[in-house]
Short mmCIF file of N, CA and C in Angstrom, two decimals:
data_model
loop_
_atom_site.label_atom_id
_atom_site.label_comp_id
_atom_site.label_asym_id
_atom_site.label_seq_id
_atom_site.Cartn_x
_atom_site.Cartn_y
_atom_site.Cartn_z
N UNK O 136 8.38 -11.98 16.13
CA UNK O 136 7.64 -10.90 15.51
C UNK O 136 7.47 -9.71 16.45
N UNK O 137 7.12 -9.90 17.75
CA UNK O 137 7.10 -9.23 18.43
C UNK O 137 7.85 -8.01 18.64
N UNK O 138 9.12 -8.15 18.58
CA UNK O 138 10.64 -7.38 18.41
C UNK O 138 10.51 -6.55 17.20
N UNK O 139 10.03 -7.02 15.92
CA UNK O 139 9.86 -6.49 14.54
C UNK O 139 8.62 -5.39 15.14
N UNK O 140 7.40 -5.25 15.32
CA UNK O 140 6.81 -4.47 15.91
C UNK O 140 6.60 -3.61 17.21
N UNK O 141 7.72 -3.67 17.83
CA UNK O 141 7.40 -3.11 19.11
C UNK O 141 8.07 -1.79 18.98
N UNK O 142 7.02 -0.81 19.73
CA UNK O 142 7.07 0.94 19.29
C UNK O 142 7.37 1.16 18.34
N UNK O 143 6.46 0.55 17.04
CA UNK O 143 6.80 1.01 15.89
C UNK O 143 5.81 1.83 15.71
N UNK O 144 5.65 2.70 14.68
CA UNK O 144 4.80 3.45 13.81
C UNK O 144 4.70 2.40 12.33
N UNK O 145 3.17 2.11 12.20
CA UNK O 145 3.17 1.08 11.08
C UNK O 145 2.17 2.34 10.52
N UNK O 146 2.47 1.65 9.20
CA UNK O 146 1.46 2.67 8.32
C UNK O 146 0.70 1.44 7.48
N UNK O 147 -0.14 1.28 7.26
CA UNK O 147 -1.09 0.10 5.94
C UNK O 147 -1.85 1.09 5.39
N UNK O 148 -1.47 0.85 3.85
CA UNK O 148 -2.47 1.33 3.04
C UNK O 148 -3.12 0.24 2.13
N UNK O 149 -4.31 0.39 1.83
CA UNK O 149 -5.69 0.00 2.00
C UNK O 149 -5.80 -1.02 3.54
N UNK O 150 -6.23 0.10 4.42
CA UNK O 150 -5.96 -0.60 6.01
C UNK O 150 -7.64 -0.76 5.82
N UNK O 151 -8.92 -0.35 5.06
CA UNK O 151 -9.96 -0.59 5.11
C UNK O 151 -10.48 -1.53 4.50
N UNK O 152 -9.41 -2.08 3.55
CA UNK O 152 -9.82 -3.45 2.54
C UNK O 152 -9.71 -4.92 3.73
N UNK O 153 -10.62 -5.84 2.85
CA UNK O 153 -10.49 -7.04 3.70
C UNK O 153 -9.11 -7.23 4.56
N UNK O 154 -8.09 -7.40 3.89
CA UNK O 154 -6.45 -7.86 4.33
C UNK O 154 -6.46 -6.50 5.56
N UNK O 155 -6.50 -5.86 4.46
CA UNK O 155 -5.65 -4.43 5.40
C UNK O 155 -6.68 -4.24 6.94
N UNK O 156 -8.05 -4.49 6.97
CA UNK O 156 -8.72 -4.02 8.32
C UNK O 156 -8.45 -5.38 9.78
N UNK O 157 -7.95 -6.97 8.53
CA UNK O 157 -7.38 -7.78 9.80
C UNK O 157 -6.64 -7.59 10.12
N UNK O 158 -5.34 -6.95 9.32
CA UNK O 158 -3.53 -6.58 9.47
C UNK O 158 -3.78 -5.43 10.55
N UNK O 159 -4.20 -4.99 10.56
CA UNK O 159 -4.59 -3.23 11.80
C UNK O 159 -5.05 -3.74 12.84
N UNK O 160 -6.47 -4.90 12.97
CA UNK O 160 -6.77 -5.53 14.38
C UNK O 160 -5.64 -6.85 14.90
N UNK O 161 -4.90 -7.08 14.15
CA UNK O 161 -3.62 -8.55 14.56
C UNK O 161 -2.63 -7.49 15.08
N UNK O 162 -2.13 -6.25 14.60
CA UNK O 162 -1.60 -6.10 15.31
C UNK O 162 -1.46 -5.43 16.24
N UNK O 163 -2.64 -4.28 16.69
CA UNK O 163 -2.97 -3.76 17.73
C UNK O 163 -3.14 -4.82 18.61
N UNK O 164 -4.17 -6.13 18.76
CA UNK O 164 -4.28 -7.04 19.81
C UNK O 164 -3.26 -7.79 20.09
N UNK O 165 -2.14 -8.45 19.11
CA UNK O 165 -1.13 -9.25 19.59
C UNK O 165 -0.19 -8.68 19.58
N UNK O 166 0.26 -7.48 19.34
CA UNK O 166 1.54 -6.67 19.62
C UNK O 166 1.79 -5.13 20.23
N UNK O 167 2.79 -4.67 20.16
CA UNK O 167 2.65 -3.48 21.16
C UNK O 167 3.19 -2.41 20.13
N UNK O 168 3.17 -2.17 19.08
CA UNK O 168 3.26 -1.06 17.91
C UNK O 168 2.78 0.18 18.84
N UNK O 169 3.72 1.11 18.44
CA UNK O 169 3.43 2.83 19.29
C UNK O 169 2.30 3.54 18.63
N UNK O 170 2.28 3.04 17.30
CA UNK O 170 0.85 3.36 16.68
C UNK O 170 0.59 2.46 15.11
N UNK O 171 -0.34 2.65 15.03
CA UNK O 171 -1.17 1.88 13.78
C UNK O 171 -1.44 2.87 12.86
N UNK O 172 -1.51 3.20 11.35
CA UNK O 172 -2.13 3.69 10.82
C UNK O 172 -2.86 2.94 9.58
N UNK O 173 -4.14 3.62 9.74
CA UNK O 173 -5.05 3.17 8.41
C UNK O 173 -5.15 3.71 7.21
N UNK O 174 -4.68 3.49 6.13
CA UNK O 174 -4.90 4.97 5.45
C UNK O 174 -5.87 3.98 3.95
N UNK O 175 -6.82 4.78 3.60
CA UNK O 175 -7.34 4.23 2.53
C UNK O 175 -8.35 5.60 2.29
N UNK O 176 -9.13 5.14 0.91
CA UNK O 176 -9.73 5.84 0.22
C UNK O 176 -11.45 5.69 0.58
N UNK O 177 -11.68 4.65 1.03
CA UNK O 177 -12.74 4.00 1.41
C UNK O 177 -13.27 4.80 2.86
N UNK O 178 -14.26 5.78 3.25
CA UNK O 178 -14.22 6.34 3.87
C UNK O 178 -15.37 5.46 4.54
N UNK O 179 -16.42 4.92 3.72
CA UNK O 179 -16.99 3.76 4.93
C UNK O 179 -16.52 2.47 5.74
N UNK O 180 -15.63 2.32 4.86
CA UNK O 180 -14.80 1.21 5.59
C UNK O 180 -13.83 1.85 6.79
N UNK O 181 -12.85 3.13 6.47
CA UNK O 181 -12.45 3.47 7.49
C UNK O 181 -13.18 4.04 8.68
N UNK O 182 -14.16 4.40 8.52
CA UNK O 182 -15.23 5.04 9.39
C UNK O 182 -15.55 3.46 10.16
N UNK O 183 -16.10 2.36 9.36
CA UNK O 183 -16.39 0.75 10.15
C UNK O 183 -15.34 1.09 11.17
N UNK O 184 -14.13 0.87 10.31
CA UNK O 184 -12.50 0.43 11.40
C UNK O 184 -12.44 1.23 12.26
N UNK O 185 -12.78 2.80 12.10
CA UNK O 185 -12.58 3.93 13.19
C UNK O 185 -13.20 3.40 14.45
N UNK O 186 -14.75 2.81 13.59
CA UNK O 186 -15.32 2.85 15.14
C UNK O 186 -15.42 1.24 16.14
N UNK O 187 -14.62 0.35 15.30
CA UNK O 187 -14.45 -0.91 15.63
C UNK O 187 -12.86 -0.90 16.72
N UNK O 188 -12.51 -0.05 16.47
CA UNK O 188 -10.94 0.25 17.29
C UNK O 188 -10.73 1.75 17.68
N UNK O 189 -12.21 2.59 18.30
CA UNK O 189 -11.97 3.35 18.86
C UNK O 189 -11.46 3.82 19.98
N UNK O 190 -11.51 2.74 20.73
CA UNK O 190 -11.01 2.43 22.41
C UNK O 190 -9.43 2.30 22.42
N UNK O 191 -9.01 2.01 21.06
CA UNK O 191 -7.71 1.90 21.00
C UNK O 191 -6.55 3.10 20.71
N UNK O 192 -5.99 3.18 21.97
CA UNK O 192 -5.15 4.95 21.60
C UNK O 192 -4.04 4.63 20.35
N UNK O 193 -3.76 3.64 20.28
CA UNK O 193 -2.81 3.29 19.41
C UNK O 193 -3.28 3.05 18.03
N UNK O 194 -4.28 3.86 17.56
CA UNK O 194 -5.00 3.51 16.20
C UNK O 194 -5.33 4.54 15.73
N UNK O 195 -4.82 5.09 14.17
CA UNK O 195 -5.45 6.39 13.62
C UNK O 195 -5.85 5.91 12.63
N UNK O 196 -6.87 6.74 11.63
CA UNK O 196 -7.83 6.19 10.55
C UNK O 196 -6.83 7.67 9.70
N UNK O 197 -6.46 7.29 8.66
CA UNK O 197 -5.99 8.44 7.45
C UNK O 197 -6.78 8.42 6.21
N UNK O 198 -7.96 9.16 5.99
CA UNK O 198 -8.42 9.04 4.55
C UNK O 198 -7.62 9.70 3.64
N UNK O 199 -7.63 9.31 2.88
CA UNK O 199 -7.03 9.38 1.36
C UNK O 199 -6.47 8.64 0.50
N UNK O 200 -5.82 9.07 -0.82
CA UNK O 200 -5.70 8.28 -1.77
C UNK O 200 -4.28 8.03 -2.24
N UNK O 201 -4.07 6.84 -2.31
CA UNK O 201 -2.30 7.11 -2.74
C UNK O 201 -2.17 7.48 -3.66
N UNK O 202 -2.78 8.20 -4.42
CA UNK O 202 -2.55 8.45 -6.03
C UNK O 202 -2.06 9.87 -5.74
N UNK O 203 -2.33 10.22 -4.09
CA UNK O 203 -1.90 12.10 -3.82
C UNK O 203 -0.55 11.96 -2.95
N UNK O 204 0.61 12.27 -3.75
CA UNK O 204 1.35 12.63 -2.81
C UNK O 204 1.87 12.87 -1.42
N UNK O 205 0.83 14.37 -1.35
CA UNK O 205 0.65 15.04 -1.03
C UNK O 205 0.46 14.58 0.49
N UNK O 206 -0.60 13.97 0.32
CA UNK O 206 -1.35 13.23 1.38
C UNK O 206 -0.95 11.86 1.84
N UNK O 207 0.02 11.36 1.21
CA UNK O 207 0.59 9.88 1.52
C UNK O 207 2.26 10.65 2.07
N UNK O 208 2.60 11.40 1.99
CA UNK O 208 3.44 12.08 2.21
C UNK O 208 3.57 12.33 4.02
N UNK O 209 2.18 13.28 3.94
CA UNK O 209 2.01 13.58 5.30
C UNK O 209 1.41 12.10 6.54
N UNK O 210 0.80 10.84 5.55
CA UNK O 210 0.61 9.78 5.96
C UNK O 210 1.62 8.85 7.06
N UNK O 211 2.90 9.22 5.48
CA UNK O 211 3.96 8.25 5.85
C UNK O 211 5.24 8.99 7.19
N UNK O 212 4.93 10.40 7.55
CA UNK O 212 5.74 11.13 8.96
C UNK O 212 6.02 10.15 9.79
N UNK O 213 7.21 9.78 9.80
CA UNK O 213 7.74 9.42 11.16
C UNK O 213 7.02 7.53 11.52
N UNK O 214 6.95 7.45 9.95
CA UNK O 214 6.50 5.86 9.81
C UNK O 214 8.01 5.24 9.94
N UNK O 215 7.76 4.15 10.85
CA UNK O 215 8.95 3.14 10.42
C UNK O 215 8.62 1.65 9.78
N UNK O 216 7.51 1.14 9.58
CA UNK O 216 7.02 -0.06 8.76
C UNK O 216 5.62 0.24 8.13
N UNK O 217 5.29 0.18 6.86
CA UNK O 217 4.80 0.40 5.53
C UNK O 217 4.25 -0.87 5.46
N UNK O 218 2.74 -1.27 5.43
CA UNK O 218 2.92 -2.52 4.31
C UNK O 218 1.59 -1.60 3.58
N UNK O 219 1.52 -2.00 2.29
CA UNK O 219 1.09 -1.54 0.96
C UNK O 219 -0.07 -2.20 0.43
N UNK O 220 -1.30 -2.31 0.75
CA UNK O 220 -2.16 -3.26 0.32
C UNK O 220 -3.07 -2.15 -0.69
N UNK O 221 -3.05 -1.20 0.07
CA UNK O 221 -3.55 -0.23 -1.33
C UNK O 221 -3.79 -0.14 -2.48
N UNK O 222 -4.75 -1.27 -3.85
CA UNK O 222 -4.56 -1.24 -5.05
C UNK O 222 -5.52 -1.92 -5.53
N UNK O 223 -6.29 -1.60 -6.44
CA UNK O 223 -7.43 -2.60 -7.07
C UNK O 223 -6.73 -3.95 -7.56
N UNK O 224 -8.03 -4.96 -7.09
CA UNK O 224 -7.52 -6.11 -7.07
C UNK O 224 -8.01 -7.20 -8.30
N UNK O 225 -9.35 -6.71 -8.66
CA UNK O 225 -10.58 -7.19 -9.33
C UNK O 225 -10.40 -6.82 -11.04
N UNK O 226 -9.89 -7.83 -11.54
CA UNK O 226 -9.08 -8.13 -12.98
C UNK O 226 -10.18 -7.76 -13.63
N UNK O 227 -11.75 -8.58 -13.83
CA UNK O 227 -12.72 -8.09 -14.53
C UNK O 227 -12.59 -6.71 -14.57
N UNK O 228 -12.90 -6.24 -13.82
CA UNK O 228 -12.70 -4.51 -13.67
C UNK O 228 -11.63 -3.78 -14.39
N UNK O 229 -10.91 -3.96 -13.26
CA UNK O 229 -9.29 -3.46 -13.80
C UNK O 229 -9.48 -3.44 -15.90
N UNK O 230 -9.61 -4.61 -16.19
CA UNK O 230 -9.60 -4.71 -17.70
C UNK O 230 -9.95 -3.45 -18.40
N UNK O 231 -11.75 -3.26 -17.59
CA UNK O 231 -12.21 -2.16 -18.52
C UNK O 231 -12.27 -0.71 -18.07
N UNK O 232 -11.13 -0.88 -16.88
CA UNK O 232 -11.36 0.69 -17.01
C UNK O 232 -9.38 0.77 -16.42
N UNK O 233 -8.91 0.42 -17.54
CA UNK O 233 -7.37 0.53 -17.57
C UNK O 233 -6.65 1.77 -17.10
N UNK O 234 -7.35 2.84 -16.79
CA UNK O 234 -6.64 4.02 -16.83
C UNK O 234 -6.23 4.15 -14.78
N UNK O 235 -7.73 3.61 -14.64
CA UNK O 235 -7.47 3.88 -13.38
C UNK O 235 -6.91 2.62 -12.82
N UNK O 236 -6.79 1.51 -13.55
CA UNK O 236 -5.56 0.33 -13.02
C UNK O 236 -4.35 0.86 -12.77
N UNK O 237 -3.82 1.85 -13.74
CA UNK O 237 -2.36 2.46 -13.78
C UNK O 237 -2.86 3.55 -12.85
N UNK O 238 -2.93 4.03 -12.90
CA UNK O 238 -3.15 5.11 -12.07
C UNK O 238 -2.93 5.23 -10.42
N UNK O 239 -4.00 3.88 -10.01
CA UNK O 239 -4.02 3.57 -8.61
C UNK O 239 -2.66 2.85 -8.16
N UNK O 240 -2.56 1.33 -9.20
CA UNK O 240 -1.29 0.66 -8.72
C UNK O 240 0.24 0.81 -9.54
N UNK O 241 -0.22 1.26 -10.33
CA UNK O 241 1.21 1.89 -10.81
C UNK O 241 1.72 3.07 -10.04
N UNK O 242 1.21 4.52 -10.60
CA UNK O 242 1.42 5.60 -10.02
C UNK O 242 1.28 5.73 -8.31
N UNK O 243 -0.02 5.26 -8.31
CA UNK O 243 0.02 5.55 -6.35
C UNK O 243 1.14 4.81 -5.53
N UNK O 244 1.72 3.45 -6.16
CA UNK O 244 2.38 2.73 -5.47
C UNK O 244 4.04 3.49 -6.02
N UNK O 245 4.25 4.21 -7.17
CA UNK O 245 5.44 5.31 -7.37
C UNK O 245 5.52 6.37 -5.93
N UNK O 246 4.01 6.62 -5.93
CA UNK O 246 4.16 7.97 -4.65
C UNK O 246 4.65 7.46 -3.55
N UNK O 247 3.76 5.98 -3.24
CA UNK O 247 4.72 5.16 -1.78
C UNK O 247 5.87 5.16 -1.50
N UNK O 248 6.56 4.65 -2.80
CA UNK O 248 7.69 4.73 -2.83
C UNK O 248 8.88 5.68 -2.67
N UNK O 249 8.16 6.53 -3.25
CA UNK O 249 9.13 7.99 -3.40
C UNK O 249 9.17 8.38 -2.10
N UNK O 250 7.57 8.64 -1.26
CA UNK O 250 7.65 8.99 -0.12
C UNK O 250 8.48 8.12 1.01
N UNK O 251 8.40 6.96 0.57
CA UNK O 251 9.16 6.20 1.74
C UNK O 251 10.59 6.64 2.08
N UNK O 252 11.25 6.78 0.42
CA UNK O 252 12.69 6.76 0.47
C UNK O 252 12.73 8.11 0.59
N UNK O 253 12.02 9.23 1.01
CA UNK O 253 12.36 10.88 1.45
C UNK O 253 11.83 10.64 2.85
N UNK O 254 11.00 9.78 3.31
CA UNK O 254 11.11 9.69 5.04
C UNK O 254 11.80 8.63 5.30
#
């Protein structure tokens, strides 16, 4: 694994959700990645992570939302490994408010995509 991460630029989105804030501390402590990125929507959670891995030069916090382009765009610069946790997870929910099910993991995970394959 080591080899798979070394001087990489990783990008995780939802890096502030449960998965995504252990995936950002496993691999800053057990590997040598050139940088980490956090990117989520959750600005208290990234603010937790900011200040739980501030000592770490190899760690940036990205707020925003993958549903923006725009901003997952400028996220994904000069990324070379992506993992994607970014997406409501919670089915009760999801059920009753369907619009923003599609929205977040349909569409936002279209923008990932698009952006990946133009960087």
């Amino acid at each position: 694994m080591e080899s798979i991460f070394n001087d990489k630029t990783i990008l995780i989105t939802g890096g502030a959700g449960f998965i995504g804030r252990h995936l950002v501390k496993k691999l800053i402590n057990d590997y040598t990645p050139k940088v980490v990125r956090a990117f989520d929507i959750n600005e208290g959670g990234l603010q937790d992570l900011n200040r739980d891995l501030e000592m770490h030069e190899k760690f940036r916090a990205f707020l925003g939302d993958i549903r923006n382009a725009n901003r997952v765009k400028k996220a994904m610069q000069n990324t070379d490994i992506v993992f994607h946790l970014g997406a409501y997870k919670h089915l009760s929910l999801l059920e009753k408010n369907p619009w923003e099910a599609v929205s977040t993991n349909v569409m936002g995970t279209e923008n990932l995509i698009d952006c990946a394959i133009d960087a």
